[in-house]
Each structure stands twice: as C-alpha cells, then as structure tokens.
XYZ file of C-alpha atoms in Angstrom:
680
model
C -4.265 2.989 6.879
C -3.631 0.510 3.825
C -4.738 -3.127 3.677
C -3.265 -4.945 0.723
C -3.711 -7.950 -0.119
C -3.764 -10.325 -3.594
C -6.867 -11.362 -4.344
C -7.143 -15.412 -5.383
C -11.141 -15.616 -6.122
C -11.371 -17.850 -9.404
C -15.026 -16.274 -9.908
C -17.432 -13.908 -8.095
C -20.246 -14.416 -6.740
C -23.713 -13.923 -8.261
C -24.499 -11.109 -5.066
C -20.662 -9.382 -5.893
C -21.096 -6.491 -8.352
C -18.631 -6.575 -10.762
C -16.507 -3.780 -11.661
C -16.824 -4.578 -15.514
C -19.081 -6.524 -17.739
C -18.233 -10.593 -18.697
C -17.667 -9.097 -22.488
C -15.343 -6.777 -21.367
C -13.774 -8.152 -19.005
C -13.489 -11.195 -21.268
C -11.823 -9.362 -24.190
C -9.929 -7.575 -22.060
C -5.883 -8.419 -21.810
C -5.024 -7.593 -18.101
C -1.489 -8.925 -18.206
C 1.327 -6.841 -19.681
C 4.732 -7.564 -18.574
C 6.367 -10.546 -16.041
C 10.256 -10.273 -14.827
C 11.492 -11.763 -11.405
C 9.092 -11.728 -8.823
C 7.073 -9.275 -10.270
C 3.583 -9.591 -12.648
C 2.057 -6.270 -14.480
C -1.337 -5.812 -14.653
C -3.630 -3.319 -16.291
C -6.952 -2.183 -15.288
C -10.114 -1.051 -16.913
C -11.989 2.660 -15.779
C -15.411 1.090 -16.413
C -18.092 4.193 -16.393
C -15.578 7.021 -16.969
C -17.750 7.632 -20.139
C -20.648 8.422 -18.076
C -18.735 10.734 -16.462
C -19.538 15.006 -17.286
C -17.518 16.502 -18.830
C -16.903 18.870 -15.969
C -15.997 15.924 -14.407
C -13.274 13.729 -16.648
C -11.742 17.481 -16.672
C -11.397 17.453 -13.085
C -10.472 13.359 -13.236
C -7.623 14.404 -16.125
C -6.252 17.278 -14.198
C -5.740 16.078 -10.655
C -4.531 12.618 -12.972
C -1.834 15.319 -13.853
C -0.952 16.833 -10.133
C -1.024 12.585 -9.019
C 1.916 11.770 -11.582
C 4.215 15.107 -10.753
C 4.846 13.497 -7.430
C 6.237 10.378 -8.139
C 9.957 11.605 -8.121
C 9.517 12.126 -4.538
C 8.793 9.120 -3.566
C 11.775 7.467 -5.113
C 13.444 9.709 -3.328
C 11.851 9.159 -0.367
C 13.199 5.502 -0.444
C 16.599 6.669 -1.254
C 18.818 9.184 -2.056
C 20.693 7.794 -4.767
C 17.551 6.455 -6.326
C 16.820 9.373 -8.825
C 20.421 9.470 -10.109
C 20.506 5.261 -10.559
C 16.942 5.233 -11.839
C 18.184 8.105 -14.703
C 21.384 6.298 -15.284
C 19.787 2.750 -16.110
C 17.353 4.951 -18.495
C 19.984 6.484 -20.304
C 22.244 3.002 -20.473
C 18.507 1.745 -21.766
C 17.962 4.321 -24.210
C 21.670 4.350 -25.583
C 23.021 0.488 -25.599
C 24.108 -0.919 -28.611
C 25.650 -4.524 -27.568
C 23.696 -7.809 -27.759
C 20.303 -7.593 -25.790
C 20.251 -11.503 -26.010
C 23.302 -12.047 -23.487
C 22.854 -12.532 -20.049
C 24.374 -9.055 -19.125
C 21.995 -7.072 -20.672
C 18.627 -9.517 -19.487
C 20.195 -8.758 -16.315
C 20.709 -5.090 -16.465
C 16.902 -5.224 -17.725
C 15.246 -7.308 -15.126
C 17.272 -4.792 -12.695
C 16.148 -1.684 -14.777
C 12.407 -3.071 -14.203
C 13.043 -4.079 -11.199
C 14.325 -0.157 -10.082
C 10.801 1.597 -11.581
C 8.263 -1.021 -10.188
C 9.724 -0.387 -6.148
C 10.478 2.852 -7.091
C 14.041 2.916 -6.113
C 16.679 0.497 -5.941
C 15.410 -2.083 -2.514
C 12.318 -4.129 -2.847
C 8.837 -2.372 -2.523
C 7.564 -5.040 0.170
C 10.476 -7.098 1.982
C 12.337 -3.682 1.428
C 15.559 -5.961 0.595
C 18.266 -4.213 -1.559
C 17.734 -5.837 -4.940
C 20.780 -7.833 -6.115
C 21.923 -7.022 -9.868
C 22.491 -10.267 -12.656
C 24.728 -7.990 -14.429
C 28.468 -7.270 -13.559
C 30.424 -3.636 -12.324
C 32.039 -3.861 -15.574
C 28.562 -4.390 -17.418
C 27.704 -1.544 -15.838
C 30.856 1.026 -15.830
C 31.399 0.280 -19.891
C 28.115 1.355 -20.778
C 27.843 3.967 -18.430
C 31.048 5.837 -19.786
C 29.680 5.155 -23.001
C 26.442 7.227 -22.646
C 26.497 10.776 -24.312
C 27.576 13.862 -22.693
C 25.289 15.486 -20.241
C 22.407 12.778 -19.746
C 24.149 11.380 -16.273
C 22.637 13.025 -13.566
C 26.041 14.693 -12.316
C 26.118 16.755 -9.097
C 28.317 20.554 -9.814
C 31.804 20.072 -10.735
C 31.758 16.176 -10.711
C 33.456 13.910 -13.040
C 31.659 10.696 -14.346
C 34.287 9.042 -12.638
C 33.624 10.864 -9.105
C 30.198 9.340 -9.890
C 30.915 6.140 -10.694
C 32.709 5.738 -6.703
C 29.746 6.728 -5.291
C 26.913 4.705 -7.122
C 29.068 1.554 -7.917
C 28.903 0.305 -4.238
C 25.485 1.205 -3.890
C 23.924 -1.157 -6.957
C 26.767 -3.693 -6.030
C 27.968 -4.200 -2.636
C 25.294 -6.193 -0.460
C 26.938 -4.591 2.383
C 25.766 -0.715 1.805
C 22.239 -0.033 2.136
C 21.185 -3.344 1.969
C 17.607 -2.706 4.475
C 15.732 0.146 3.120
C 13.557 -0.417 6.155
C 14.826 -2.580 9.038
C 12.876 -3.845 11.883
C 15.101 -6.356 13.288
C 15.274 -5.867 16.828
C 17.809 -4.752 19.069
C 19.282 -2.862 16.733
C 19.219 1.545 15.746
C 16.267 1.932 13.389
C 17.531 4.843 11.957
C 21.305 4.278 10.982
C 20.055 0.961 9.766
C 17.436 2.002 6.986
C 18.428 3.437 3.957
C 14.985 5.420 3.485
C 15.846 8.947 2.682
C 13.615 10.247 5.340
C 16.832 11.341 7.852
C 20.039 12.362 7.350
C 23.339 10.015 7.470
C 24.541 9.844 11.170
C 20.685 10.791 12.981
C 20.246 7.863 15.490
C 16.982 6.476 16.289
C 17.626 7.935 19.920
C 17.764 11.460 18.373
C 14.907 11.080 16.130
C 12.855 9.673 19.204
C 13.962 12.955 21.303
C 13.258 15.403 18.744
C 10.173 14.210 18.596
C 8.782 13.661 22.312
C 10.618 17.852 22.439
C 7.809 18.486 19.973
C 5.118 16.774 21.706
C 6.128 18.401 25.126
C 5.930 22.040 23.856
C 2.338 21.496 21.781
C -0.241 23.917 23.034
C -2.863 21.416 21.615
C -2.483 18.089 23.474
C -5.963 17.512 22.283
C -5.459 18.408 19.454
C -1.860 16.369 18.088
C -0.084 16.998 14.600
C 1.009 14.490 12.666
C 4.606 15.677 13.614
C 7.799 14.234 11.118
C 4.622 13.729 8.294
C 5.844 16.362 5.373
C 10.161 16.380 6.541
C 13.158 15.143 6.737
C 15.690 15.787 9.635
C 18.821 16.631 8.663
C 21.518 17.730 10.617
C 22.997 21.375 10.427
C 25.829 22.831 12.895
C 25.588 19.935 14.967
C 21.497 20.540 15.520
C 18.825 17.789 14.986
C 16.216 20.157 11.985
C 13.038 19.669 9.957
C 13.220 19.814 6.059
C 9.723 20.516 5.062
C 8.649 19.519 2.197
C 6.541 22.455 0.751
C 6.698 25.078 -2.046
C 10.186 26.674 -1.699
C 11.088 23.720 0.892
C 12.745 20.294 -0.141
C 10.493 18.892 -3.381
C 9.624 22.087 -4.184
C 10.185 21.359 -8.275
C 7.417 19.050 -7.855
C 5.263 20.726 -5.315
C 5.266 23.265 -7.244
C 3.355 21.115 -10.198
C 1.342 19.399 -7.918
C -0.096 22.863 -6.888
C -0.549 24.153 -10.572
C -2.375 21.007 -11.378
C -4.249 21.371 -8.612
C -5.119 24.862 -9.130
C -6.165 23.819 -12.987
C -8.511 21.713 -10.901
C -9.867 23.557 -8.762
C -12.813 25.752 -10.706
C -14.115 21.867 -12.175
C -14.793 20.571 -8.358
C -18.259 19.265 -8.018
C -19.763 21.937 -5.176
C -18.473 23.836 -2.992
C -17.212 21.512 0.098
C -14.800 19.938 -2.734
C -13.559 23.196 -3.830
C -12.358 24.315 -0.313
C -10.396 21.109 0.638
C -8.931 21.189 -2.874
C -8.097 25.066 -1.895
C -6.547 23.605 1.657
C -4.593 21.468 -0.023
C -2.828 23.619 -2.243
C -2.318 25.659 1.083
C -0.747 23.466 2.514
C 1.948 22.518 0.035
C 2.559 25.993 -0.326
C 3.444 26.528 3.628
C 3.971 23.307 4.487
C 1.604 23.865 7.727
C 0.870 20.631 9.859
C -2.292 22.176 10.794
C -2.976 23.315 7.719
C -2.844 19.595 6.494
C -5.499 18.900 9.679
C -7.516 21.626 8.137
C -7.579 19.713 4.334
C -8.017 16.434 6.412
C -11.488 17.640 8.025
C -12.764 19.287 4.992
C -12.032 15.904 2.509
C -13.731 13.569 5.064
C -16.466 15.527 5.444
C -16.918 15.947 1.987
C -19.502 12.630 0.890
C -20.939 14.215 -1.725
C -18.956 13.844 -4.612
C -18.676 11.961 -7.229
C -14.785 12.247 -8.148
C -12.416 12.282 -5.184
C -8.718 11.225 -4.515
C -6.342 11.673 -2.285
C -3.214 13.718 -2.909
C 0.121 13.624 0.027
C 2.481 12.341 2.017
C -0.101 9.675 3.934
C 1.228 6.364 5.324
C 3.690 5.801 7.202
C 5.285 2.475 6.782
C 8.527 3.575 5.419
C 9.575 4.888 8.191
C 10.938 2.254 11.023
C 9.130 4.634 13.566
C 6.093 5.380 11.697
C 7.219 9.224 11.893
C 7.308 10.002 8.091
C 4.603 10.010 5.433
C 5.047 8.443 1.459
C 4.185 10.847 -1.043
C 1.152 9.089 -3.156
C -2.283 9.445 -4.680
C -4.973 7.997 -6.192
C -7.759 10.047 -8.237
C -10.492 7.244 -8.585
C -14.622 8.236 -8.579
C -17.243 6.339 -7.170
C -19.292 2.879 -7.895
C -22.487 3.705 -7.346
C -23.930 0.175 -7.751
C -21.419 -1.606 -5.803
C -21.349 1.549 -3.336
C -24.771 0.235 -1.888
C -22.763 -2.623 0.225
C -20.487 -0.233 1.358
C -23.599 2.304 2.616
C -25.287 -0.796 3.902
C -21.923 -1.194 6.305
C -21.221 1.815 7.469
C -24.984 2.642 7.985
C -25.011 0.200 10.535
C -21.116 1.371 12.099
C -23.128 2.040 15.820
C -24.684 -1.422 15.321
C -21.033 -3.339 15.415
C -19.547 -1.062 17.622
C -22.034 -1.811 20.341
C -22.084 -5.308 19.600
C -18.188 -6.014 19.547
C -16.612 -8.370 21.602
C -14.044 -5.834 23.115
C -14.393 -4.171 26.284
C -16.972 -1.731 26.711
C -14.419 0.479 28.350
C -12.650 0.578 24.711
C -15.769 1.369 21.968
C -16.623 4.296 20.861
C -20.333 5.885 22.811
C -21.220 8.053 19.640
C -19.938 6.801 15.795
C -18.790 9.819 14.040
C -18.745 10.694 10.783
C -17.963 6.575 9.157
C -18.453 6.788 5.053
C -17.897 4.035 2.989
C -18.328 3.428 -0.848
C -16.737 1.233 -3.738
C -14.514 3.279 -5.626
C -13.025 2.950 -9.594
C -9.818 4.177 -9.484
C -8.399 6.371 -12.190
C -4.706 6.854 -12.014
C -2.789 5.776 -8.841
C 0.621 7.375 -8.068
C 3.534 7.139 -5.348
C 3.437 4.850 -3.002
C 0.108 3.452 -4.461
C 2.096 2.088 -8.059
C 2.700 0.127 -9.873
C 2.175 -2.000 -6.464
C -1.233 -0.648 -5.192
C -3.079 -1.154 -2.315
C -7.190 -2.491 -2.684
C -8.982 -0.573 0.177
C -7.899 2.782 2.680
C -9.400 4.436 5.298
C -8.431 7.690 5.788
C -7.177 10.256 7.796
C -4.996 8.641 10.090
C -5.138 11.055 13.143
C -7.087 9.280 15.743
C -8.656 11.938 17.191
C -9.700 13.895 13.504
C -11.526 9.924 13.186
C -12.974 10.402 16.534
C -14.299 13.951 16.034
C -15.076 13.837 12.236
C -15.627 10.161 11.281
C -13.249 8.868 8.083
C -13.677 7.985 4.659
C -12.889 3.875 3.497
C -13.234 2.894 0.392
C -12.958 -0.924 -1.528
C -11.443 -0.050 -5.090
C -13.137 -2.909 -6.936
C -12.035 -2.420 -10.856
C -8.296 -3.231 -8.618
C -9.453 -6.774 -7.338
C -11.432 -7.185 -10.518
C -8.413 -7.215 -12.886
C -6.032 -8.907 -9.540
C -9.573 -12.095 -9.674
C -9.387 -11.961 -13.870
C -5.561 -12.464 -14.107
C -5.775 -14.863 -11.583
C -8.368 -17.521 -13.093
C -6.370 -20.997 -13.910
C -3.248 -20.181 -12.455
C -3.623 -23.586 -10.307
C -3.590 -22.094 -6.996
C -6.689 -23.585 -5.213
C -5.408 -27.282 -6.711
C -2.348 -27.123 -5.189
C -2.939 -25.727 -1.587
C -6.091 -26.234 -1.095
C -6.971 -29.320 1.024
C -10.286 -30.143 -0.921
C -12.891 -29.720 -3.720
C -15.652 -28.881 -1.143
C -13.547 -26.341 0.006
C -12.226 -25.460 -3.578
C -15.658 -25.335 -4.488
C -16.509 -23.537 -1.676
C -13.654 -20.570 -2.998
C -14.928 -20.512 -6.975
C -18.556 -19.231 -5.337
C -17.942 -16.797 -2.728
C -14.105 -15.898 -2.293
C -15.069 -12.525 -3.996
C -17.394 -11.324 -2.293
C -16.424 -12.479 1.210
C -12.621 -10.453 0.194
C -14.455 -7.405 -0.907
C -16.412 -7.716 2.427
C -13.357 -8.263 4.625
C -11.708 -4.968 2.817
C -15.004 -3.374 3.461
C -15.452 -4.108 6.776
C -11.334 -3.573 7.824
C -11.588 -0.265 6.224
C -14.730 0.554 7.116
C -15.090 -0.128 10.730
C -12.114 -2.030 11.833
C -9.555 1.344 11.378
C -12.112 2.849 12.653
C -13.465 1.320 15.294
C -12.287 1.993 19.426
C -11.069 4.475 21.195
C -7.896 5.509 22.661
C -7.670 5.906 26.964
C -7.177 9.531 27.808
C -3.242 10.339 27.447
C -1.803 7.859 24.937
C -0.645 8.692 22.471
C -1.124 8.265 18.919
C 2.269 6.570 18.721
C 2.209 5.051 21.624
C 2.622 1.410 20.052
C 5.877 2.903 18.355
C 7.614 0.517 15.402
C 4.675 -2.072 16.443
C 2.100 0.259 15.456
C 1.486 0.019 12.037
C 1.655 -3.832 12.488
C -1.118 -4.214 15.474
C -2.845 -1.820 13.636
C -3.071 -3.593 10.813
C -4.041 -6.856 13.239
C -6.834 -5.132 14.964
C -8.610 -3.923 11.760
C -8.091 -7.510 9.647
C -9.778 -9.173 13.277
C -12.532 -6.741 13.586
C -13.496 -7.991 9.703
C -12.816 -11.517 10.229
C -14.847 -11.261 13.346
C -18.186 -9.703 11.989
C -18.242 -11.625 8.363
C -19.497 -15.045 10.052
C -22.258 -12.799 11.515
C -25.682 -13.142 11.259
C -25.797 -9.405 10.567
C -24.736 -9.644 7.174
C -26.754 -12.085 5.915
C -29.491 -9.558 7.002
C -28.548 -7.394 5.680
C -28.356 -8.446 2.488
C -24.772 -8.807 2.037
C -24.037 -12.845 1.800
C -27.020 -15.142 0.711
C -25.443 -18.239 2.739
C -24.285 -18.483 5.876
C -21.390 -20.854 5.166
C -19.870 -18.038 2.773
C -17.902 -16.740 5.236
C -15.863 -19.660 5.595
C -13.964 -19.145 2.122
C -12.362 -16.276 4.013
C -11.349 -17.965 6.904
C -9.921 -20.323 4.998
C -8.639 -18.347 2.816
C -6.869 -16.494 5.379
C -5.295 -19.164 7.703
C -3.834 -20.934 4.558
C -2.007 -17.269 3.607
C -0.782 -16.356 7.423
C 0.708 -19.718 7.782
C 1.136 -21.166 4.548
C 0.896 -18.926 1.368
C 2.022 -15.502 2.279
C 6.368 -17.003 2.451
C 6.235 -17.451 -1.027
C 6.999 -13.323 -0.579
C 9.897 -14.034 1.247
C 13.789 -15.206 0.921
C 14.717 -18.162 2.206
C 16.017 -18.224 5.730
C 14.731 -14.581 6.538
C 12.166 -13.465 8.404
C 8.575 -11.628 8.549
C 9.374 -7.783 8.880
C 6.651 -5.874 6.579
C 3.386 -4.665 8.882
C 0.945 -6.331 6.677
C 2.239 -9.947 6.252
C 3.896 -9.792 9.940
C 0.055 -8.911 10.843
C -1.731 -11.557 8.715
C 1.231 -14.393 10.378
C -0.040 -12.903 13.915
C -3.566 -13.869 13.951
C -2.855 -17.278 11.696
C -0.527 -18.652 14.629
C -2.001 -17.001 17.547
C -5.520 -18.667 16.789
C -3.856 -22.231 15.566
C -1.627 -21.888 19.070
C -4.935 -20.949 20.958
C -7.038 -23.507 19.227
C -4.201 -26.307 19.648
C -6.472 -27.412 22.925
C -9.720 -27.767 20.839
C -7.986 -28.952 17.295
C -9.453 -25.894 15.569
C -7.168 -25.741 12.970
C -5.327 -28.243 12.094
C -1.752 -28.994 9.501
C -2.426 -32.191 7.673
C 0.309 -33.859 5.451
C -1.130 -35.391 2.467
C 1.330 -37.558 0.015
C 4.232 -35.405 1.970
C 2.227 -31.781 1.064
C 1.441 -29.889 3.983
C -2.185 -28.513 3.658
C -4.497 -26.246 6.361
C -7.974 -27.628 7.659
C -10.087 -26.496 9.995
C -12.125 -28.244 12.038
C -14.600 -25.842 13.996
C -14.672 -22.900 12.122
C -17.457 -21.122 15.264
C -14.656 -21.989 17.747
C -12.428 -19.880 15.342
C -14.431 -16.940 14.744
C -14.137 -16.939 19.028
C -10.970 -16.868 18.789
C -10.723 -14.125 16.479
C -12.920 -12.364 18.525
C -10.447 -13.121 21.945
C -7.327 -11.767 19.608
C -9.052 -8.347 18.902
C -10.603 -7.958 22.149
C -6.603 -7.880 23.840
C -5.342 -6.510 20.314
C -8.265 -3.843 21.340
C -6.842 -3.455 24.845
C -2.952 -3.082 23.247
C -4.199 -0.008 21.078
C -6.035 2.041 24.141
C -3.963 1.575 26.954
C -1.102 2.100 24.809
C 0.573 -1.173 26.437
C 3.988 -1.083 24.161
C 5.309 -4.353 25.856
C 2.367 -6.660 25.334
C 2.020 -5.758 21.358
C 5.677 -5.946 21.106
C 5.698 -9.503 22.820
C 2.562 -10.352 20.446
C 4.432 -9.247 17.252
C 8.000 -10.946 18.546
C 6.319 -14.495 19.565
C 3.977 -14.820 16.682
C 4.661 -12.748 13.830
C 8.521 -12.727 13.018
C 10.128 -16.010 12.977
C 9.294 -18.396 9.892
C 9.604 -22.591 10.253
C 12.220 -23.201 7.471
C 11.031 -26.565 6.756
C 7.549 -25.048 5.903
C 9.015 -22.115 4.470
C 11.213 -24.537 1.513
C 8.116 -26.737 0.805
C 6.086 -23.395 0.295
C 8.786 -21.913 -2.177
C 8.676 -25.053 -4.408
C 5.239 -25.504 -4.301
C 4.839 -22.104 -5.980
C 7.645 -22.223 -7.856
C 6.255 -25.567 -9.730
C 2.831 -22.564 -10.358
C 4.929 -20.185 -11.609
C 2.602 -17.398 -10.055
C 4.339 -13.786 -9.673
C 3.882 -13.412 -5.443
C 3.895 -9.614 -6.414
C 1.536 -7.858 -8.507
C 1.223 -4.056 -9.161
C -0.128 -2.154 -12.769
C 0.239 0.159 -15.582
C -1.912 2.802 -15.657
C -4.117 4.464 -18.451
C -3.893 7.196 -20.482
C -6.142 10.041 -19.808
C -5.448 12.527 -23.391
C -8.105 15.757 -23.824
C -9.927 16.700 -26.830
C -10.035 20.307 -27.124
C -12.061 22.817 -29.142
C -10.796 25.564 -31.338
C -10.653 27.896 -28.014
C -8.788 25.417 -25.949
C -11.423 24.590 -24.164
C -11.482 20.842 -23.111
C -15.172 18.880 -24.840
C -14.129 15.718 -23.774
C -11.256 12.860 -22.354
C -10.060 9.873 -23.920
C -9.155 7.072 -22.124
C -6.110 4.814 -23.214
C -5.406 1.215 -22.638
C -2.403 0.007 -24.382
C 0.670 1.477 -23.236
C 3.634 -1.177 -22.272
C 5.294 -1.500 -18.671
C 8.759 0.022 -20.367
C 6.994 2.775 -22.677
C 4.985 4.044 -19.510
C 7.618 4.464 -17.294
C 10.386 5.878 -19.763
C 6.787 8.557 -20.376
C 6.740 9.240 -16.910
C 10.315 9.955 -16.444
C 10.534 12.303 -19.944
C 7.517 14.232 -19.063
C 7.048 13.922 -14.910
C 10.438 14.062 -13.607
C 11.038 18.032 -12.319
C 12.776 16.506 -9.701
C 16.027 15.056 -12.073
C 18.352 17.186 -14.001
C 16.617 15.922 -17.538
C-alpha cells in the first residue's frame, strides 16, 4: 500500500535527520520544469558514493531493470498510449514550424503531460487531457513525418491510423476516464484502463474471479487473483493474458529478467540472492504462487542495505482493485534516519495492544514488522515521475499476518519536496495565524515523516481480518478505506506521549502541526487538485476528505474544528486538539471494524457520505486563492543518470551519478533506450 502526499513544510526540525547536508541542499537546483498543473523536480542520492563497488553495481543493474518496465505501465494505462506517445515524440523531433505559435506550445504541453501521466489521462484525477492544439495541426504534422517512424499496425495506412488515434486524443467523449469510480455505473465498461478487453463487463469480471476463489485449493493462503494479467474474450469466453516471458509484455519482461540476472552475482547475501532468483522465476512463469514465495523471501530480508521493488503491485489503477500496475523503486538504507523507524517497529506490539480498536480485531502477536528510512536511487513505472513518499508491502494480508511486512519512508524525496516548497507563500495564504504557522515551520517536516512512518510501518500492518473475510470484501472502496485506516492509526499515535518517551519528538505539542495540516488539506487545500464542479475520485484524496469531513461533522457539538471567515477568506481553526485526537480514535475503531468484518455496506456509506462530494463555493475559493500563489498542484521527478565505469577487462569498478538531465531529454532518452514494446 502506498501513501502519496506532498510535504509542505518550510523548515525541518532539529530532531529530523535530513537526507542531504545544508550546503548540498543550498547549492542543488531542485526545480527542472513547469507546465500545466505540474512541476518537475530532481532529487539527490546522498551517500551513494559511500556504497561499495559491489553495491553500486547492484544498484546499477536494478535501475536498468526498473527502466525497462516503463512501456508496460504506459500500455496498462490505455491501449492507445504507446502509439500516441511515439507519434507525439516523432512530431516533436521532426517539427519544422513556428515553435512560438500557440498550436505548437499547446502541443508541447500535451506531450509533457502524456509523459508525466504515462498516458493520455491525468495521473491523479484520471480524466483525459484536453489538448490545446487542433486536430488539423496534429493531422498535418503526422502526414509530414518521414516514412517508417509511425507505429502503424501491419498493413495499416497513415489515414487509417489517424482515424483511430485522432478521436482518442481530441474527442472528449471517447475514453474520457481512465479509472471510473462513479456509483451506479459499470466500472469496467466506463474505464479506459487497459486491464480489460473492450466489451467485458463488471459482472463478468467479478464472476470470473469469484469462480477462481471458489476453486482455490488453499483458501488460507489466497492468491492475489488477476494481479499480473489482462482479461480478454476469446470465442465468447473470458480468459487471462498473463504478464510473463512468452506472454503479454514478453519483450519488456525479457529485458527486466536479463538485468535481474546481471544483478544476481552482486547480491549482498544469500537471502537477497534467493528473492532476486525467485522474482526471475515469477517473471518467467507468471505463477502467482511463485510471486507469494518471492514476497515472503523479500519481506524476510531485513539485512540487505540495497533493496528494491519490481513488479505488478498496486491496484489503484483498476476500478475493481484486482490488477497490479507495474512499478519499481531501487533504494538503499539511510542508516542515520532509520533509527526512528526502527524504534517504531521495535515497539509495534505496544502500539497494537494500546490501539483504541476492539480487542477482537487486534493482532495477538505482531510479526515481522520491519521499517527503515531509505534513499531512492531510481523511480520507475507507477512510481515515476510522480512517486509515493512511503511504502508498505506486501499487500497480501495472509503474508503480512504470517511473515510481516516492510515499511519505508523515502526521505530524499520528502527532502526534495520540502526544499522546493520553501518560500512559496502557502502558509501566509492558508494558515489561520502566525502561532500555527510557526509551529508548522518548526515541526511539520518531522511530524510529516513520522506520520508516514506510522502509516506505513504500523497502520497498514495493524489489525486483522476475522476468519472467512476476504481481502477484497470492500470491493471498489477497499483502497480508500485501507488508506483511511492507516492514516487514522498514524494520526492517533502522533499525539501519544509514547513518541516523546521514545525520543522521536521533543515537544508534546509538535503533533499539532500535522493535525492542522491534515485537516486543512482534507477539508480545503487538496481541492486545488480537482477540476471545478467534479467530485473526488482518487483513493488517497477520498481518504483524507473522509477523515477531515467526518471529524468536522462529529465535532460540531463541541466546536472541535471551526471554519472561520476572515476578510472574506475561509480558514481552519482547531479549537480542541485533544478532542480531535479522540475523534480520530473513534473513527479508527469503526474503520477497523468495517475492514475486519468485511462490512461492505457500512464502508460504502462512509465513503459516499463523506469522501466524494465537494462544496462548490469552498472549491471555487480554494482554486482562486491557489491561483494567486502560482503553486503547481502536482509534482514529480526526473531521475539521476547512472553510468558504469569499467576497467580494461570490462569489469565495473565504479558507478557515477549525474543530475543534469532535463525533463524532455530524459523522456526522449527513455523512449529511445528503454522501449521494447514499441516497434521503433
């Protein structure tokens, strides 16, 4: 499970362990590009030079494996995405017209958006982009391209290609939504994601996987059905196209496997070698039992300094939550900053025992909770360019219960967000008073990171399902409610004196910085990410509004949270932080009950009542106030370039890191060097 959140702290508290030194951060240019509603940043990889040559070589081959999966995610996001991306790139490379024209500038913005979203739909809202250039411009430029550069199907003419692609790009009614979560609609037929062949219905998908579960010979260890496949119809029958060597995405998976095999000799220990080998076996067979075996080996490796995720993992891109989007993050342990996560994970049983939830839903024995702060070396697939700042895996509940989970906070990413946001005027515009703003300046960096630590390390790993409750019992609302549960767990414990006694915070009021920011974001400021007049659909945004709106509503009798009007502007005022914590605990109890009992109807009611609808007047106000600040609502990253240095015999003797690549250059290089699924 991932938690994606942009850190808005202005300065780190002294207790925090910064990912880069003050001097490095001061001289480093974090900002790369800006377009539409996006700002592209870069991040540093501190302490990479301190790794051994063997570790650097391992990182290098793992980053190569990560980059070769890019096309998979782009195709999963929409069946025309690779063809459209290739065509746009060829127009960019061959364009001979006026680059100052409005048409060309609109085209360039669209191309950058498609790169960022890995497709033609917004990475967060999943709405289709509306081009600021004309179909006539597009058709003219396509017809002017040199012969042989278009991604034409066998026997397809340029005109036939245009008949297919042009409405996909320009017609707002064609494939309008990548992931539709609108209640009362067929979520499969109305979603443009490429996990299901056209014409397959939601009822058919649900029946297909229900039959698989009923036929499972080992219900105590249920597989993550459908995680690595696409459903298609053949001769009227629904079948799976499995992602594996020799199956769907074979060309890309062969490249990934080749890089993993090159990494294998540089594994730090036998356990790491075993889970890399098991991942290779999984890619070669597509067997989900093998994936479970890999996940167990991976989660039990708590000693390796270098680590990575690579595969079909998170299911937010599937409206029914079956299909895993391809992603990879390569990282190594931040030794200094990991002290705080180790303190948390070492006390996991205390947190579980003292949780406010019903004893029936608590784990009697918390197993294998490992947590660390990491330094990301590469971001790829569904973690690039936009990335989470914390991860907790594996997702299979039975593996988590029996073998534990790994939780990480990616601090060089939070550091980059923090440094890039300094001086952007957010606090002055939205925070109610100087006292609260000063508290946020001092403590928000550390409390934000602690919130991520608690969310990933303990929140996702807490609680248990009652016997007979399926992992997917909450259906389309499962992701929202799971993120809600993890956030509430973290929020509840941020205010606990346990964090003071563990030395993780030095001020009993520090938690108020995160409480204020969370309620402000959930009730107001996250609305800047939503087009006016639309509802909230993304799971993490629904989660945050659910918590904030529920607490606001339930706290009205005691005036816990107040919406204040000052000079015509709305501000959040928290009148009683202790009662707010109690409300977090109360809601956590209910969400855990819903999760543990698989109470779909109660979960659905909470989501539909608190998480979806937006107050139009407040929404308009937030959009207008943000416009005056000129802050990009969404941020993502370019990656560093890793170059091996070899001796005369061809052995790698070092790996260098370069941060100078621009956004456009990186995207074009990736398409040229890491696109095994395109026909170029």
